[in-house]
Amino acid sequence: MFRSVSIVYPVFNEEKRLKKTFLDIEKFEKSNKFIEKEYIFVNDGSSDQTFSVIKKKFKNNKKVKIINYNKNMGKGYALKRGVHIAKNDWVLTTDADCSVSNFQLTKWINKGYLSQNVSIYFGSRNHRLSIVKKKTARKIVGLLFKILIRFFFKIKISDTQCGFKLYKLNTAKKIFKTITTNDYMHDIEICMIAKKLNLKIIDLPVKWTHINQSKINFVSDFFKVIFSLIKILKLNY
């Protein structure tokens, strides 16, 4: 039985998109009273009003934890900090832009997708049951990236980069304590660590919508991505 979940949001300059995040949390909280929940926001060195907006919204709310630091360290580092203080049976990592709603977790539970024998689930935009709304250019880049990691890392997960991922608490703690990749290539290292630990990862369907103002620019960040992937290869998992 699914009793409790810690939901971790890494946030960087999300001031303009937090309204949607807050609304999703409020609806999810009201609709799933049988699940104990905590929400962990990790402010990854935002230069806008992200931290103050979150702090004001959840003032005196005991279900919400906020981690704040001044220097932008990257999504992988932010998730590592958030998972470290998570306390519930399951840990859900997700994006603050709500490209996938928290209600996707409810659908997974109701469909009976979750098993006590599997401790890691990746939301996959490439799953045959997924409903995906994204631009053609993004689809092409996603396909090329998928081919790249299959060739170099032998990773057969259909979508490593979707931010909506679910872990059993102990598994999340073990993996995020180990990862060294601070940027958004941390997902690849997660897959490599899971493989080393003989932990199975199951792809599950999501309803995913492209949100504008993405923090990732696949053109300008190309060399950063390649550098991160080389570093992960050198870790020799």
mmCIF file of C-alpha atoms in Angstrom:
data_model
loop_
_atom_site.group_PDB
_atom_site.id
_atom_site.type_symbol
_atom_site.label_atom_id
_atom_site.label_comp_id
_atom_site.label_asym_id
_atom_site.label_seq_id
_atom_site.Cartn_x
_atom_site.Cartn_y
_atom_site.Cartn_z
ATOM 1 C CA MET A 1 0.000 0.000 0.000
ATOM 2 C CA PHE A 2 1.251 3.476 -0.931
ATOM 3 C CA ARG A 3 1.211 5.382 2.367
ATOM 4 C CA SER A 4 3.522 8.389 2.066
ATOM 5 C CA VAL A 5 5.627 10.407 -0.371
ATOM 6 C CA SER A 6 8.192 13.196 -0.267
ATOM 7 C CA ILE A 7 8.003 15.364 -3.397
ATOM 8 C CA VAL A 8 11.240 17.163 -4.267
ATOM 9 C CA TYR A 9 11.252 20.263 -6.480
ATOM 10 C CA PRO A 10 14.617 21.649 -7.641
ATOM 11 C CA VAL A 11 13.970 25.310 -8.506
ATOM 12 C CA PHE A 12 16.112 27.867 -10.296
ATOM 13 C CA ASN A 13 14.628 31.226 -11.331
ATOM 14 C CA GLU A 14 11.083 29.826 -11.348
ATOM 15 C CA GLU A 15 9.384 32.957 -9.994
ATOM 16 C CA LYS A 16 7.086 33.333 -13.027
ATOM 17 C CA ARG A 17 6.027 29.676 -13.140
ATOM 18 C CA LEU A 18 5.443 28.902 -9.466
ATOM 19 C CA LYS A 19 1.752 29.837 -9.518
ATOM 20 C CA LYS A 20 0.987 26.708 -11.540
ATOM 21 C CA THR A 21 3.152 24.622 -9.213
ATOM 22 C CA PHE A 22 1.336 25.886 -6.137
ATOM 23 C CA LEU A 23 -2.061 25.189 -7.702
ATOM 24 C CA ASP A 24 -1.028 21.627 -8.565
ATOM 25 C CA ILE A 25 0.106 21.063 -4.977
ATOM 26 C CA GLU A 26 -3.138 22.443 -3.535
ATOM 27 C CA LYS A 27 -5.296 20.220 -5.749
ATOM 28 C CA PHE A 28 -3.118 17.174 -5.128
ATOM 29 C CA GLU A 29 -3.253 17.747 -1.377
ATOM 30 C CA LYS A 30 -7.052 17.902 -1.330
ATOM 31 C CA SER A 31 -7.592 14.931 -3.636
ATOM 32 C CA ASN A 32 -5.214 12.445 -2.007
ATOM 33 C CA LYS A 33 -5.839 12.649 1.716
ATOM 34 C CA PHE A 34 -5.037 8.952 2.159
ATOM 35 C CA ILE A 35 -1.378 9.667 1.295
ATOM 36 C CA GLU A 36 0.897 11.410 3.782
ATOM 37 C CA LYS A 37 2.871 14.045 1.908
ATOM 38 C CA GLU A 38 5.717 16.494 2.339
ATOM 39 C CA TYR A 39 6.947 18.970 -0.263
ATOM 40 C CA ILE A 40 10.620 19.902 -0.480
ATOM 41 C CA PHE A 41 11.686 22.949 -2.481
ATOM 42 C CA VAL A 42 15.397 23.331 -3.159
ATOM 43 C CA ASN A 43 16.225 26.854 -4.308
ATOM 44 C CA ASP A 44 19.318 26.323 -6.434
ATOM 45 C CA GLY A 45 20.831 29.807 -6.189
ATOM 46 C CA SER A 46 18.025 31.690 -7.960
ATOM 47 C CA SER A 47 18.759 35.305 -8.874
ATOM 48 C CA ASP A 48 15.073 36.295 -9.022
ATOM 49 C CA GLN A 49 12.406 36.234 -6.283
ATOM 50 C CA THR A 50 11.894 32.449 -6.329
ATOM 51 C CA PHE A 51 12.958 31.915 -2.722
ATOM 52 C CA SER A 52 10.871 34.758 -1.258
ATOM 53 C CA VAL A 53 7.784 33.703 -3.272
ATOM 54 C CA ILE A 54 7.996 30.114 -1.965
ATOM 55 C CA LYS A 55 8.744 31.265 1.579
ATOM 56 C CA LYS A 56 5.774 33.638 1.586
ATOM 57 C CA LYS A 57 3.405 31.056 0.103
ATOM 58 C CA PHE A 58 4.197 28.313 2.603
ATOM 59 C CA LYS A 59 4.866 30.347 5.718
ATOM 60 C CA ASN A 60 4.158 28.174 8.788
ATOM 61 C CA ASN A 61 3.183 25.196 6.595
ATOM 62 C CA LYS A 62 4.720 22.156 8.331
ATOM 63 C CA LYS A 63 4.321 19.989 5.225
ATOM 64 C CA VAL A 64 6.706 22.160 3.223
ATOM 65 C CA LYS A 65 10.484 22.252 3.634
ATOM 66 C CA ILE A 66 12.644 24.827 1.882
ATOM 67 C CA ILE A 67 16.363 24.531 1.255
ATOM 68 C CA ASN A 68 18.103 27.691 0.085
ATOM 69 C CA TYR A 69 21.657 28.496 -0.966
ATOM 70 C CA ASN A 70 23.111 31.372 -2.947
ATOM 71 C CA LYS A 71 25.234 29.728 -5.654
ATOM 72 C CA ASN A 72 23.627 27.916 -8.600
ATOM 73 C CA MET A 73 24.991 24.356 -8.441
ATOM 74 C CA GLY A 74 22.812 22.444 -10.890
ATOM 75 C CA LYS A 75 19.749 20.213 -10.859
ATOM 76 C CA GLY A 76 21.611 17.088 -9.766
ATOM 77 C CA TYR A 77 23.060 18.851 -6.745
ATOM 78 C CA ALA A 78 19.690 20.377 -5.829
ATOM 79 C CA LEU A 79 17.995 16.970 -5.930
ATOM 80 C CA LYS A 80 20.777 15.516 -3.816
ATOM 81 C CA ARG A 81 20.124 18.142 -1.131
ATOM 82 C CA GLY A 82 16.367 17.568 -1.270
ATOM 83 C CA VAL A 83 16.503 13.768 -1.123
ATOM 84 C CA HIS A 84 18.867 13.997 1.843
ATOM 85 C CA ILE A 85 16.131 15.444 4.081
ATOM 86 C CA ALA A 86 13.210 13.410 2.655
ATOM 87 C CA LYS A 87 11.535 11.205 5.274
ATOM 88 C CA ASN A 88 8.532 9.454 3.686
ATOM 89 C CA ASP A 89 8.323 5.927 2.242
ATOM 90 C CA TRP A 90 8.655 7.096 -1.359
ATOM 91 C CA VAL A 91 10.499 10.008 -2.975
ATOM 92 C CA LEU A 92 9.133 11.698 -6.092
ATOM 93 C CA THR A 93 11.476 14.056 -7.937
ATOM 94 C CA THR A 94 9.722 16.378 -10.340
ATOM 95 C CA ASP A 95 10.091 19.674 -12.187
ATOM 96 C CA ALA A 96 8.653 22.911 -10.865
ATOM 97 C CA ASP A 97 7.208 23.801 -14.277
ATOM 98 C CA CYS A 98 4.587 21.028 -13.796
ATOM 99 C CA SER A 99 5.182 19.589 -17.251
ATOM 100 C CA VAL A 100 3.949 16.458 -15.449
ATOM 101 C CA SER A 101 1.327 16.969 -12.741
ATOM 102 C CA ASN A 102 1.549 15.329 -9.325
ATOM 103 C CA PHE A 103 -1.702 13.610 -10.261
ATOM 104 C CA GLN A 104 0.344 11.343 -12.518
ATOM 105 C CA LEU A 105 1.432 9.585 -9.328
ATOM 106 C CA THR A 106 -2.219 8.944 -8.436
ATOM 107 C CA LYS A 107 -2.759 7.397 -11.868
ATOM 108 C CA TRP A 108 0.224 5.109 -11.386
ATOM 109 C CA ILE A 109 -1.140 3.967 -8.031
ATOM 110 C CA ASN A 110 -4.693 3.448 -9.312
ATOM 111 C CA LYS A 111 -3.441 1.503 -12.337
ATOM 112 C CA GLY A 112 -1.502 -0.837 -10.053
ATOM 113 C CA TYR A 113 1.811 -0.015 -11.732
ATOM 114 C CA LEU A 114 3.817 0.116 -8.499
ATOM 115 C CA SER A 115 5.280 -3.042 -6.993
ATOM 116 C CA GLN A 116 7.015 -3.746 -3.688
ATOM 117 C CA ASN A 117 9.702 -5.583 -5.664
ATOM 118 C CA VAL A 118 10.739 -2.561 -7.758
ATOM 119 C CA SER A 119 12.222 0.557 -6.175
ATOM 120 C CA ILE A 120 12.751 2.917 -9.150
ATOM 121 C CA TYR A 121 10.223 4.195 -11.688
ATOM 122 C CA PHE A 122 10.985 6.661 -14.476
ATOM 123 C CA GLY A 123 8.261 8.652 -16.169
ATOM 124 C CA SER A 124 8.790 8.130 -19.893
ATOM 125 C CA ARG A 125 7.594 10.401 -22.674
ATOM 126 C CA ASN A 126 8.424 7.570 -25.066
ATOM 127 C CA HIS A 127 6.106 5.041 -23.414
ATOM 128 C CA ARG A 128 3.380 3.864 -25.810
ATOM 129 C CA LEU A 129 0.675 5.018 -23.365
ATOM 130 C CA SER A 130 2.145 8.464 -22.754
ATOM 131 C CA ILE A 131 0.401 11.626 -23.906
ATOM 132 C CA VAL A 132 3.039 14.095 -25.010
ATOM 133 C CA LYS A 133 2.827 17.635 -26.323
ATOM 134 C CA LYS A 134 6.210 18.924 -27.415
ATOM 135 C CA LYS A 135 7.821 20.700 -30.343
ATOM 136 C CA THR A 136 9.280 18.758 -33.276
ATOM 137 C CA ALA A 137 12.794 20.107 -32.669
ATOM 138 C CA ARG A 138 12.694 18.804 -29.110
ATOM 139 C CA LYS A 139 11.586 15.377 -30.349
ATOM 140 C CA ILE A 140 14.552 15.209 -32.738
ATOM 141 C CA VAL A 141 17.043 16.234 -30.057
ATOM 142 C CA GLY A 142 15.506 13.683 -27.681
ATOM 143 C CA LEU A 143 15.875 10.896 -30.230
ATOM 144 C CA LEU A 144 19.515 11.768 -30.945
ATOM 145 C CA PHE A 145 20.291 11.878 -27.233
ATOM 146 C CA LYS A 146 18.627 8.495 -26.712
ATOM 147 C CA ILE A 147 20.795 6.949 -29.441
ATOM 148 C CA LEU A 148 23.908 8.564 -27.939
ATOM 149 C CA ILE A 149 23.433 7.171 -24.440
ATOM 150 C CA ARG A 150 22.449 3.732 -25.721
ATOM 151 C CA PHE A 151 25.669 3.547 -27.705
ATOM 152 C CA PHE A 152 28.078 4.839 -25.059
ATOM 153 C CA PHE A 153 26.379 3.809 -21.806
ATOM 154 C CA LYS A 154 24.349 0.743 -22.848
ATOM 155 C CA ILE A 155 21.303 2.281 -21.154
ATOM 156 C CA LYS A 156 18.040 0.823 -22.436
ATOM 157 C CA ILE A 157 15.697 3.108 -20.500
ATOM 158 C CA SER A 158 13.366 4.708 -23.050
ATOM 159 C CA ASP A 159 13.546 8.193 -21.478
ATOM 160 C CA THR A 160 16.253 9.082 -18.976
ATOM 161 C CA GLN A 161 15.614 12.830 -18.958
ATOM 162 C CA CYS A 162 11.960 13.157 -17.932
ATOM 163 C CA GLY A 163 12.038 14.851 -14.535
ATOM 164 C CA PHE A 164 9.191 12.788 -13.058
ATOM 165 C CA LYS A 165 10.862 9.905 -11.181
ATOM 166 C CA LEU A 166 9.804 7.805 -8.189
ATOM 167 C CA TYR A 167 12.045 5.943 -5.746
ATOM 168 C CA LYS A 168 11.643 4.001 -2.540
ATOM 169 C CA LEU A 169 13.205 6.109 0.208
ATOM 170 C CA ASN A 170 16.202 3.877 0.963
ATOM 171 C CA THR A 171 16.998 3.542 -2.739
ATOM 172 C CA ALA A 172 16.789 7.299 -3.279
ATOM 173 C CA LYS A 173 19.083 7.945 -0.314
ATOM 174 C CA LYS A 174 21.627 5.399 -1.541
ATOM 175 C CA ILE A 175 21.682 6.680 -5.126
ATOM 176 C CA PHE A 176 21.732 10.412 -4.428
ATOM 177 C CA LYS A 177 24.394 9.997 -1.762
ATOM 178 C CA THR A 178 26.564 8.447 -4.478
ATOM 179 C CA ILE A 179 26.032 10.719 -7.500
ATOM 180 C CA THR A 180 28.754 13.218 -8.346
ATOM 181 C CA THR A 181 27.110 14.861 -11.387
ATOM 182 C CA ASN A 182 25.653 18.227 -10.407
ATOM 183 C CA ASP A 183 23.993 19.240 -13.684
ATOM 184 C CA TYR A 184 21.014 17.749 -15.525
ATOM 185 C CA MET A 185 23.119 14.836 -16.811
ATOM 186 C CA HIS A 186 22.797 13.390 -13.312
ATOM 187 C CA ASP A 187 20.007 11.173 -14.703
ATOM 188 C CA ILE A 188 22.581 9.194 -16.676
ATOM 189 C CA GLU A 189 24.666 8.607 -13.572
ATOM 190 C CA ILE A 190 21.531 7.472 -11.714
ATOM 191 C CA CYS A 191 20.993 4.812 -14.387
ATOM 192 C CA MET A 192 24.615 3.685 -14.129
ATOM 193 C CA ILE A 193 24.485 3.462 -10.330
ATOM 194 C CA ALA A 194 21.218 1.519 -10.479
ATOM 195 C CA LYS A 195 22.797 -0.914 -12.950
ATOM 196 C CA LYS A 196 25.807 -1.385 -10.670
ATOM 197 C CA LEU A 197 23.511 -2.075 -7.700
ATOM 198 C CA ASN A 198 21.339 -4.461 -9.767
ATOM 199 C CA LEU A 199 18.309 -2.232 -9.261
ATOM 200 C CA LYS A 200 15.617 -2.504 -11.909
ATOM 201 C CA ILE A 201 14.166 0.682 -13.410
ATOM 202 C CA ILE A 202 10.637 0.528 -14.813
ATOM 203 C CA ASP A 203 9.387 3.003 -17.461
ATOM 204 C CA LEU A 204 5.869 4.294 -16.825
ATOM 205 C CA PRO A 205 3.581 6.491 -18.957
ATOM 206 C CA VAL A 206 3.113 10.198 -18.308
ATOM 207 C CA LYS A 207 0.993 13.034 -19.578
ATOM 208 C CA TRP A 208 3.678 15.574 -20.458
ATOM 209 C CA THR A 209 3.309 19.097 -21.801
ATOM 210 C CA HIS A 210 6.129 21.275 -23.072
ATOM 211 C CA ILE A 211 6.405 24.442 -20.989
ATOM 212 C CA ASN A 212 8.077 27.540 -22.403
ATOM 213 C CA GLN A 213 11.024 29.254 -20.663
ATOM 214 C CA SER A 214 12.966 26.005 -20.360
ATOM 215 C CA LYS A 215 16.290 26.328 -18.533
ATOM 216 C CA ILE A 216 17.926 23.946 -21.019
ATOM 217 C CA ASN A 217 19.293 25.182 -24.330
ATOM 218 C CA PHE A 218 20.498 22.163 -26.288
ATOM 219 C CA VAL A 219 22.582 24.318 -28.635
ATOM 220 C CA SER A 220 24.456 26.515 -26.152
ATOM 221 C CA ASP A 221 24.680 23.694 -23.584
ATOM 222 C CA PHE A 222 25.966 21.106 -26.089
ATOM 223 C CA PHE A 223 29.573 21.150 -24.911
ATOM 224 C CA LYS A 224 28.528 21.113 -21.256
ATOM 225 C CA VAL A 225 26.477 17.983 -21.952
ATOM 226 C CA ILE A 226 29.363 16.258 -23.728
ATOM 227 C CA PHE A 227 31.779 17.184 -20.916
ATOM 228 C CA SER A 228 29.404 15.801 -18.282
ATOM 229 C CA LEU A 229 28.896 12.564 -20.203
ATOM 230 C CA ILE A 230 32.666 12.091 -20.557
ATOM 231 C CA LYS A 231 33.067 12.589 -16.801
ATOM 232 C CA ILE A 232 30.402 9.944 -16.128
ATOM 233 C CA LEU A 233 32.121 7.526 -18.530
ATOM 234 C CA LYS A 234 35.365 8.006 -16.632
ATOM 235 C CA LEU A 235 33.640 6.997 -13.385
ATOM 236 C CA ASN A 236 33.745 3.480 -14.850
ATOM 237 C CA TYR A 237 30.425 2.197 -13.548
#
